[in-house]
């Protein structure tokens, strides 16, 4: 049974490898474990490296254990993406407070970190069966998608802390 991996674990700063074998029992089991952990911890998303697997896979799902959706997670539908790629960032980056399951101190009141992200993205990736998927996301959904892609690239929200207003996403 997997559990959440927390910083400074090395897997969180490594670049995840692309998924090459789709529709396997291992892949479906991984997604089920990721969903279980995300629900238990209350986040809007989780990436495979956060459960100790260095593959390019994440899920977004704002539903809580009781079926409700937290208002701060509005706009997130269940989405499982393998090998995601952001094709285009749109709009002026905006600053928003983010927490991370792998950095427990950001999950407490006042513990979030301000991160600048594009308010709209165009993306593509693969489903668990290997079919091409993609689309456009806005607002919190775009922010969450970018956060999870960062995990696959070995980037944590703490890596976004930079002195000065000139920082761009």
Coordinates of C-alpha atoms in Angstrom, one line a residue:
X1 CA 0.0 0.0 0.0
X2 CA 1.4 3.3 -1.1
X3 CA 1.5 6.5 1.0
X4 CA 2.3 10.1 0.3
X5 CA 6.0 11.0 -0.2
X6 CA 7.1 14.2 1.4
X7 CA 9.9 16.7 0.8
X8 CA 12.8 16.4 0.7
X9 CA 12.5 12.9 -0.9
X10 CA 14.7 12.6 -4.0
X11 CA 11.8 11.3 -6.2
X12 CA 10.1 14.7 -5.8
X13 CA 13.0 16.6 -7.5
X14 CA 13.5 14.1 -10.3
X15 CA 12.0 14.2 -13.8
X16 CA 9.4 11.5 -14.2
X17 CA 9.6 9.0 -17.1
X18 CA 6.9 8.8 -19.8
X19 CA 4.4 6.0 -19.5
X20 CA 4.9 3.5 -22.4
X21 CA 2.6 0.6 -21.4
X22 CA -1.1 1.6 -21.1
X23 CA -4.1 -0.3 -19.9
X24 CA -2.1 -2.5 -17.5
X25 CA -3.3 -3.7 -14.1
X26 CA -0.3 -1.9 -12.6
X27 CA -1.4 1.4 -14.1
X28 CA -5.0 1.0 -13.0
X29 CA -3.8 0.0 -9.5
X30 CA -1.5 3.1 -9.3
X31 CA -4.4 5.4 -10.2
X32 CA -6.7 3.8 -7.6
X33 CA -4.0 4.2 -4.9
X34 CA -3.4 7.8 -5.9
X35 CA -7.2 8.5 -5.8
X36 CA -7.4 6.9 -2.3
X37 CA -4.6 9.0 -1.0
X38 CA -5.8 12.2 -2.5
X39 CA -9.3 11.7 -1.1
X40 CA -7.9 10.9 2.4
X41 CA -5.7 14.0 2.4
X42 CA -8.2 16.4 0.7
X43 CA -6.2 17.8 -2.1
X44 CA -7.4 18.6 -5.6
X45 CA -4.7 16.6 -7.4
X46 CA -1.9 14.2 -7.0
X47 CA 1.0 13.1 -9.2
X48 CA 2.6 9.7 -9.4
X49 CA 6.0 10.9 -7.9
X50 CA 4.0 11.9 -4.8
X51 CA 3.3 8.2 -4.1
X52 CA 6.8 7.0 -5.0
X53 CA 6.3 6.3 -8.7
X54 CA 8.6 8.2 -11.1
X55 CA 6.2 8.1 -14.1
X56 CA 4.4 11.0 -15.9
X57 CA 0.9 10.5 -14.5
X58 CA -1.4 12.6 -12.4
X59 CA -5.1 13.0 -11.5
X60 CA -7.2 15.9 -10.6
X61 CA -10.5 15.4 -8.7
X62 CA -12.0 17.9 -6.3
X63 CA -14.6 15.5 -4.8
X64 CA -14.1 15.0 -1.1
X65 CA -14.9 11.8 0.8
X66 CA -18.5 12.9 1.4
X67 CA -19.0 13.8 -2.3
X68 CA -18.8 17.6 -1.8
X69 CA -16.4 19.9 -3.6
X70 CA -14.5 22.5 -1.7
X71 CA -15.1 26.0 -3.0
X72 CA -11.4 26.6 -3.5
X73 CA -11.3 23.6 -5.8
X74 CA -14.2 24.8 -8.0
X75 CA -13.9 23.9 -11.7
X76 CA -12.0 20.6 -11.2
X77 CA -13.5 17.6 -12.8
X78 CA -12.1 14.1 -12.5
X79 CA -9.2 14.0 -14.9
X80 CA -6.5 11.3 -15.2
X81 CA -3.6 12.3 -17.6
X82 CA -0.6 10.2 -18.6
X83 CA 2.3 12.0 -20.3
X84 CA 0.8 15.5 -20.1
X85 CA 2.1 18.4 -22.1
X86 CA 1.1 22.0 -21.9
X87 CA 1.0 23.3 -25.4
X88 CA 0.2 26.9 -24.7
X89 CA 0.0 29.3 -21.7
X90 CA -2.5 32.1 -22.2
X91 CA -3.1 35.3 -20.3
X92 CA -1.0 37.3 -18.0
X93 CA 0.3 35.2 -15.1
X94 CA -1.6 35.7 -11.8
X95 CA -0.5 34.9 -8.3
X96 CA -2.4 32.4 -6.2
X97 CA -1.9 30.6 -3.0
X98 CA -1.1 26.9 -3.3
X99 CA -0.7 24.0 -1.0
X100 CA 0.9 20.6 -1.7
X101 CA 0.3 17.2 -0.2
X102 CA 4.0 16.6 -0.3
X103 CA 4.7 19.7 1.8
X104 CA 2.5 19.2 4.9
X105 CA 3.1 22.7 6.3
X106 CA 1.3 24.2 3.3
X107 CA -1.9 22.3 4.2
X108 CA -2.4 24.3 7.4
X109 CA -4.2 27.6 7.6
X110 CA -1.9 30.3 6.5
X111 CA 0.7 27.8 5.2
X112 CA 0.1 28.2 1.5
X113 CA 2.7 29.6 -0.9
X114 CA 2.0 32.2 -3.5
X115 CA 2.8 31.0 -7.1
X116 CA 2.4 32.8 -10.4
X117 CA 0.7 30.7 -13.1
X118 CA -1.1 31.3 -16.3
X119 CA -4.8 31.6 -15.9
X120 CA -5.5 29.5 -19.0
X121 CA -3.7 26.6 -20.7
X122 CA -4.1 24.4 -23.7
X123 CA -2.9 20.8 -23.0
X124 CA -2.7 17.3 -24.4
X125 CA -1.8 13.9 -23.0
X126 CA -3.0 10.3 -23.0
X127 CA -5.7 8.4 -21.2
X128 CA -5.0 5.3 -19.3
X129 CA -5.7 3.3 -22.4
X130 CA -3.3 5.4 -24.5
X131 CA -5.9 7.4 -26.4
X132 CA -5.0 11.0 -27.1
X133 CA -6.8 13.5 -24.9
X134 CA -6.5 17.2 -24.4
X135 CA -8.3 20.5 -24.0
X136 CA -8.3 23.9 -22.5
X137 CA -8.5 24.7 -18.8
X138 CA -9.1 28.0 -17.0
X139 CA -8.8 29.4 -13.5
X140 CA -8.2 27.0 -10.7
X141 CA -8.3 24.0 -13.0
X142 CA -5.5 25.5 -15.1
X143 CA -3.5 26.3 -11.9
X144 CA -3.9 22.7 -10.6
X145 CA -2.9 21.2 -13.9
X146 CA 0.3 23.3 -14.0
X147 CA 1.0 22.3 -10.3
X148 CA 0.8 18.6 -11.2
X149 CA 2.9 19.0 -14.3
X150 CA 5.5 20.7 -12.2
X151 CA 5.6 17.5 -10.0
X152 CA 6.4 15.5 -13.1
X153 CA 9.3 17.8 -13.9
X154 CA 10.7 17.6 -10.4
X155 CA 9.5 21.1 -9.3
X156 CA 7.8 21.8 -6.0
X157 CA 5.9 25.0 -5.1
X158 CA 8.8 25.9 -2.8
X159 CA 11.0 26.1 -6.0
X160 CA 8.8 29.0 -7.2
X161 CA 9.8 31.2 -4.3
X162 CA 12.0 33.9 -5.9
X163 CA 12.9 37.3 -4.6
X164 CA 11.7 40.2 -6.7
X165 CA 8.6 40.9 -8.9
X166 CA 10.3 40.0 -12.2
X167 CA 9.8 36.2 -11.8
X168 CA 7.6 34.7 -14.6
X169 CA 6.0 31.2 -14.7

